[in-house]
Each structure stands twice: as C-alpha cells, then as structure tokens.
C-alpha cells in the first residue's frame, strides 16, 4: 500500500535558523510529490511540487525540496526561517496507474512548525 | 479571482441531523475532492469526482454522500449515519485526475474549509 510518512509531529526552531522537514514515501514507481502548508483554520497552500527532471525543486516563500529516489524521500528545506513560517506542513504523493485513470493522492499526517523569536 | 469557495466556515449540527457543506469552484476544473481533517490524522479522502454526474468513494466514505450535477459544484452531505462527524472538512479541485503523461494536472487547489461541530 502506498503511504507517506512524516516522522516529526512537531518541530521548534528559532527565527533565522535553518529548517528541514522530513518526508518518506513507499511506492514502487516514480511518485509525484507535493508539499503543502496550512495556517490554523485555513485551507492548504501549495509550496512546491516534483513531477520529473531536476531533483531539487524551488517553491514559494524561499522553500526548496530534494527528491532522493534511493532514500524514498522528499525533504523540505529553508535556509532561514521567519516567524511567519509557523504553520503545519503536509507532504503528499499521487499515484497514477499505468492506465492513467486511477487516482490516489495520499497525505502525510503533517509536521507542526513552531518558530521561537 | 479564480478559486474554491466553501460555505459556511462554521457549522453546528444536532445529533441525528443531516447537514450539507457547499463547495463551488470557478477554476474550470474537472476533478473535485472532499477531505476530512482531524488533529494528528492528516487529510483523508472522503469522495472524489472526475466529471459531472460521476463520483467515487475515497478511503472514508461511510456516512457521507455527494452529488456532482454541475461542473462548478460538489456538495457534501454528512448524514446521521456518520458516527463521529465533528471535524474540519476541506474541498479541493484539480484540472483532472491526471494521467501517465499529464501528472501536473493532479495539483490540487483547496478551499478555506468548513469546521463542523456536532452539539
């Protein structure tokens, strides 16, 4: 079964520090990967996505993520965190079967980021 | 501006009552989805639709029903059969369900959510 694991439920960093949020997936073929961010009581906003090509992808708000097939990972990074980055972050993977008609978008359980001043 | 509108933002329901959550999009997307979010559980797929008059069950469809009579609209009804309906509900849409050569079409755009509380 396809799954997405975000090992860290809650991370606290100081403002200005670097950030890395982990995401691992289990799926045999090349997955299509997303990172979303959610502020409290709000919907989800797409940060970045990976479909193919360069394994290091740039997103909005200064975020980037690297796809590592050998490690089945798609970790999210930011060099310097701002207080406004405090939110919950979700990794997601979509699988499309060989027939092109079966859809399955699976989310991890999220990582809550707290930023200390 | 194009987007997805969910209403109401907050909804209270008495036990035993059915309630319908609204979701409208003006992005001209074919595919629409309903997710349920509970603390620490991530997002779980309730139903999805790839075209008008067609929809499929997701992982947790029991106690829910949907309709897709118009491309723009995908309302979700939480029935009295749903044992634990208190949750945050998110509607989303994408161009379509994607395919082997168009995975980018699976990028999902989300509404602002409806918080349902059973009282």
Short mmCIF file of C-alpha atoms in Angstrom, two decimals:
data_model
loop_
_atom_site.label_atom_id
_atom_site.label_comp_id
_atom_site.label_asym_id
_atom_site.label_seq_id
_atom_site.Cartn_x
_atom_site.Cartn_y
_atom_site.Cartn_z
CA UNK A 1 0.00 0.00 0.00
CA UNK A 2 1.11 3.47 -0.73
CA UNK A 3 1.95 5.61 2.28
CA UNK A 4 3.57 8.86 3.22
CA UNK A 5 5.44 9.26 6.48
CA UNK A 6 6.36 12.50 8.16
CA UNK A 7 8.43 11.32 11.12
CA UNK A 8 8.33 14.59 13.04
CA UNK A 9 4.98 15.56 14.54
CA UNK A 10 6.25 18.86 15.94
CA UNK A 11 9.43 20.84 15.32
CA UNK A 12 10.56 24.03 17.05
CA UNK A 13 13.22 26.28 15.57
CA UNK A 14 14.49 29.74 16.30
CA UNK A 15 13.86 32.54 13.87
CA UNK A 16 16.75 32.75 11.42
CA UNK A 17 17.74 29.12 11.87
CA UNK A 18 17.67 26.60 9.04
CA UNK A 19 14.83 24.12 8.68
CA UNK A 20 14.44 20.64 7.29
CA UNK A 21 11.15 18.74 7.39
CA UNK A 22 11.30 15.08 6.51
CA UNK A 23 9.02 13.13 4.22
CA UNK A 24 9.34 9.49 3.19
CA UNK A 25 7.07 7.61 0.83
CA UNK A 26 6.57 3.99 -0.01
CA UNK A 27 5.71 3.43 -3.62
CA UNK A 28 7.47 1.36 -6.25
CA UNK A 29 7.35 3.62 -9.26
CA UNK A 30 8.25 7.27 -9.55
CA UNK A 31 5.79 9.20 -7.46
CA UNK A 32 4.59 12.72 -7.98
CA UNK A 33 5.26 14.71 -4.83
CA UNK A 34 3.92 17.85 -3.21
CA UNK A 35 4.46 19.96 -0.12
CA UNK A 36 1.56 21.99 1.22
CA UNK A 37 1.37 24.48 4.10
CA UNK A 38 -1.64 25.17 6.30
CA UNK A 39 -2.15 28.07 8.67
CA UNK A 40 -4.57 27.48 11.57
CA UNK A 41 -8.17 27.23 10.45
CA UNK A 42 -7.25 27.70 6.81
CA UNK A 43 -7.03 25.63 3.68
CA UNK A 44 -3.84 24.22 2.19
CA UNK A 45 -1.48 26.21 0.00
CA UNK A 46 0.93 24.53 -2.38
CA UNK A 47 4.59 25.24 -1.62
CA UNK A 48 6.22 23.16 -4.34
CA UNK A 49 5.88 20.04 -6.44
CA UNK A 50 8.00 17.42 -8.16
CA UNK A 51 6.99 15.51 -11.26
CA UNK A 52 10.25 14.79 -13.06
CA UNK A 53 13.57 16.32 -14.04
CA UNK A 54 15.81 18.22 -11.66
CA UNK A 55 15.53 16.59 -8.26
CA UNK A 56 15.98 19.88 -6.43
CA UNK A 57 12.84 21.96 -6.77
CA UNK A 58 12.26 25.53 -5.72
CA UNK A 59 8.99 26.72 -4.29
CA UNK A 60 7.35 29.80 -2.90
CA UNK A 61 8.38 31.65 0.26
CA UNK A 62 12.01 30.56 -0.10
CA UNK A 63 11.36 26.83 0.34
CA UNK A 64 13.05 24.07 -1.60
CA UNK A 65 12.83 20.28 -1.58
CA UNK A 66 15.03 17.50 -2.86
CA UNK A 67 13.77 14.22 -4.28
CA UNK A 68 16.07 11.31 -3.42
CA UNK A 69 14.92 8.12 -5.05
CA UNK A 70 17.48 5.96 -3.22
CA UNK A 71 16.11 7.12 0.12
CA UNK A 72 12.45 7.40 -0.93
CA UNK A 73 12.50 10.90 0.49
CA UNK A 74 11.33 14.37 -0.42
CA UNK A 75 12.54 16.62 2.39
CA UNK A 76 11.57 20.28 2.62
CA UNK A 77 14.21 22.86 3.48
CA UNK A 78 14.55 26.56 4.14
CA UNK A 79 17.88 28.27 4.92
CA UNK A 80 16.48 30.88 7.30
CA UNK A 81 13.09 30.58 8.96
CA UNK A 82 10.83 33.58 9.52
CA UNK A 83 8.22 33.84 12.27
CA UNK A 84 5.52 33.82 9.59
CA UNK A 85 6.56 30.29 8.59
CA UNK A 86 4.92 28.89 11.72
CA UNK A 87 2.23 26.55 10.38
CA UNK A 88 1.55 22.90 9.67
CA UNK A 89 3.26 21.30 6.71
CA UNK A 90 1.97 18.35 4.74
CA UNK A 91 3.79 16.11 2.31
CA UNK A 92 1.64 14.39 -0.31
CA UNK A 93 2.17 11.85 -3.06
CA UNK A 94 -0.02 10.99 -6.02
CA UNK A 95 -0.01 7.74 -7.86
CA UNK A 96 -1.37 7.29 -11.32
CA UNK A 97 -1.68 3.76 -12.59
CA UNK A 98 -0.40 2.62 -15.95
CA UNK A 99 -3.84 3.03 -17.45
CA UNK A 100 -3.81 6.66 -16.45
CA UNK A 101 -7.21 6.59 -14.84
CA UNK A 102 -6.69 5.58 -11.25
CA UNK A 103 -6.04 8.45 -8.91
CA UNK A 104 -4.75 8.35 -5.39
CA UNK A 105 -3.45 11.39 -3.54
CA UNK A 106 -2.18 10.49 -0.10
CA UNK A 107 -1.14 12.94 2.60
CA UNK A 108 1.23 12.50 5.47
CA UNK A 109 -0.04 13.34 8.94
CA UNK A 110 1.71 16.66 8.99
CA UNK A 111 4.51 18.42 10.86
CA UNK A 112 3.67 21.38 13.05
CA UNK A 113 6.35 24.06 12.96
CA UNK A 114 6.79 26.47 15.84
CA UNK A 115 9.17 29.41 15.41
CA UNK A 116 10.71 31.00 18.50
CA UNK A 117 11.69 34.68 18.38
CA UNK B 1 -10.16 35.85 -8.96
CA UNK B 2 -10.46 32.14 -9.57
CA UNK B 3 -10.69 29.88 -6.60
CA UNK B 4 -12.67 27.50 -4.43
CA UNK B 5 -15.34 28.72 -2.06
CA UNK B 6 -16.55 26.65 0.84
CA UNK B 7 -19.51 27.64 2.94
CA UNK B 8 -20.28 28.03 5.70
CA UNK B 9 -16.99 28.46 7.55
CA UNK B 10 -18.51 27.13 10.77
CA UNK B 11 -21.43 24.73 11.05
CA UNK B 12 -23.19 23.25 14.04
CA UNK B 13 -25.36 20.18 13.80
CA UNK B 14 -27.52 18.36 16.25
CA UNK B 15 -27.06 14.63 16.54
CA UNK B 16 -29.27 12.73 14.13
CA UNK B 17 -29.46 15.51 11.59
CA UNK B 18 -28.10 15.56 8.07
CA UNK B 19 -26.12 18.61 7.02
CA UNK B 20 -24.78 19.73 3.64
CA UNK B 21 -21.46 21.51 3.09
CA UNK B 22 -21.12 23.65 -0.01
CA UNK B 23 -18.14 23.74 -2.37
CA UNK B 24 -18.02 25.88 -5.51
CA UNK B 25 -15.10 26.44 -7.88
CA UNK B 26 -14.63 28.80 -10.81
CA UNK B 27 -11.32 27.34 -11.99
CA UNK B 28 -13.00 25.29 -14.73
CA UNK B 29 -11.54 22.15 -13.16
CA UNK B 30 -12.98 18.74 -13.98
CA UNK B 31 -11.91 16.98 -10.78
CA UNK B 32 -13.13 17.81 -7.29
CA UNK B 33 -12.48 16.23 -3.89
CA UNK B 34 -13.62 16.20 -0.30
CA UNK B 35 -11.18 15.59 2.54
CA UNK B 36 -11.69 15.27 6.25
CA UNK B 37 -9.02 16.55 8.64
CA UNK B 38 -8.70 15.53 12.27
CA UNK B 39 -5.85 16.57 14.58
CA UNK B 40 -2.83 14.34 14.04
CA UNK B 41 -4.53 12.41 11.25
CA UNK B 42 -3.60 14.41 8.20
CA UNK B 43 -6.14 14.57 5.39
CA UNK B 44 -8.29 11.60 4.50
CA UNK B 45 -10.18 11.36 1.23
CA UNK B 46 -13.96 11.04 1.50
CA UNK B 47 -15.14 11.26 -2.11
CA UNK B 48 -13.84 12.49 -5.42
CA UNK B 49 -15.33 13.26 -8.80
CA UNK B 50 -13.62 13.42 -12.15
CA UNK B 51 -16.55 14.65 -14.18
CA UNK B 52 -20.13 15.78 -13.87
CA UNK B 53 -22.55 13.05 -12.76
CA UNK B 54 -19.71 10.77 -11.72
CA UNK B 55 -18.04 10.31 -8.33
CA UNK B 56 -16.04 7.68 -6.49
CA UNK B 57 -15.66 6.70 -2.86
CA UNK B 58 -12.43 7.54 -1.13
CA UNK B 59 -10.98 5.96 1.98
CA UNK B 60 -13.66 7.03 4.46
CA UNK B 61 -16.93 7.39 2.52
CA UNK B 62 -19.23 5.73 5.06
CA UNK B 63 -21.79 8.17 6.44
CA UNK B 64 -21.24 10.70 3.66
CA UNK B 65 -22.87 11.37 0.30
CA UNK B 66 -22.09 13.70 -2.60
CA UNK B 67 -23.52 14.87 -5.89
CA UNK B 68 -21.98 16.44 -8.98
CA UNK B 69 -24.78 17.94 -11.04
CA UNK B 70 -22.72 20.90 -12.21
CA UNK B 71 -19.04 21.20 -13.01
CA UNK B 72 -18.66 24.06 -10.56
CA UNK B 73 -20.32 22.45 -7.57
CA UNK B 74 -19.60 19.40 -5.40
CA UNK B 75 -21.67 19.48 -2.20
CA UNK B 76 -21.03 17.04 0.63
CA UNK B 77 -23.81 15.74 2.87
CA UNK B 78 -22.86 14.44 6.29
CA UNK B 79 -25.59 12.03 7.24
CA UNK B 80 -26.76 10.83 10.61
CA UNK B 81 -25.00 7.56 9.85
CA UNK B 82 -21.61 9.24 10.29
CA UNK B 83 -20.63 8.25 13.81
CA UNK B 84 -18.14 11.00 14.52
CA UNK B 85 -18.77 13.92 12.19
CA UNK B 86 -17.03 16.66 14.16
CA UNK B 87 -14.04 17.62 12.02
CA UNK B 88 -12.58 20.15 9.60
CA UNK B 89 -13.70 19.49 6.03
CA UNK B 90 -11.69 20.60 3.02
CA UNK B 91 -12.80 20.74 -0.59
CA UNK B 92 -10.27 20.74 -3.41
CA UNK B 93 -10.14 20.67 -7.17
CA UNK B 94 -7.63 19.91 -9.92
CA UNK B 95 -7.61 20.17 -13.70
CA UNK B 96 -8.39 16.48 -13.89
CA UNK B 97 -7.23 13.20 -12.36
CA UNK B 98 -4.02 13.35 -14.31
CA UNK B 99 -2.58 10.54 -16.33
CA UNK B 100 0.68 8.97 -17.26
CA UNK B 101 1.59 11.94 -19.43
CA UNK B 102 -0.11 14.73 -17.51
CA UNK B 103 0.72 14.29 -13.83
CA UNK B 104 0.84 18.04 -13.38
CA UNK B 105 -2.93 18.09 -13.73
CA UNK B 106 -3.21 16.47 -10.31
CA UNK B 107 -2.09 19.61 -8.49
CA UNK B 108 -4.89 20.24 -6.00
CA UNK B 109 -6.24 23.67 -5.07
CA UNK B 110 -8.00 23.90 -1.72
CA UNK B 111 -10.85 25.90 -0.25
CA UNK B 112 -10.66 27.50 3.18
CA UNK B 113 -12.52 24.70 4.89
CA UNK B 114 -15.68 24.20 6.94
CA UNK B 115 -15.49 23.31 10.61
CA UNK B 116 -18.40 21.06 11.55
CA UNK B 117 -19.30 20.57 15.18
CA UNK B 118 -21.97 18.22 16.47
CA UNK B 119 -23.78 19.60 19.50
#
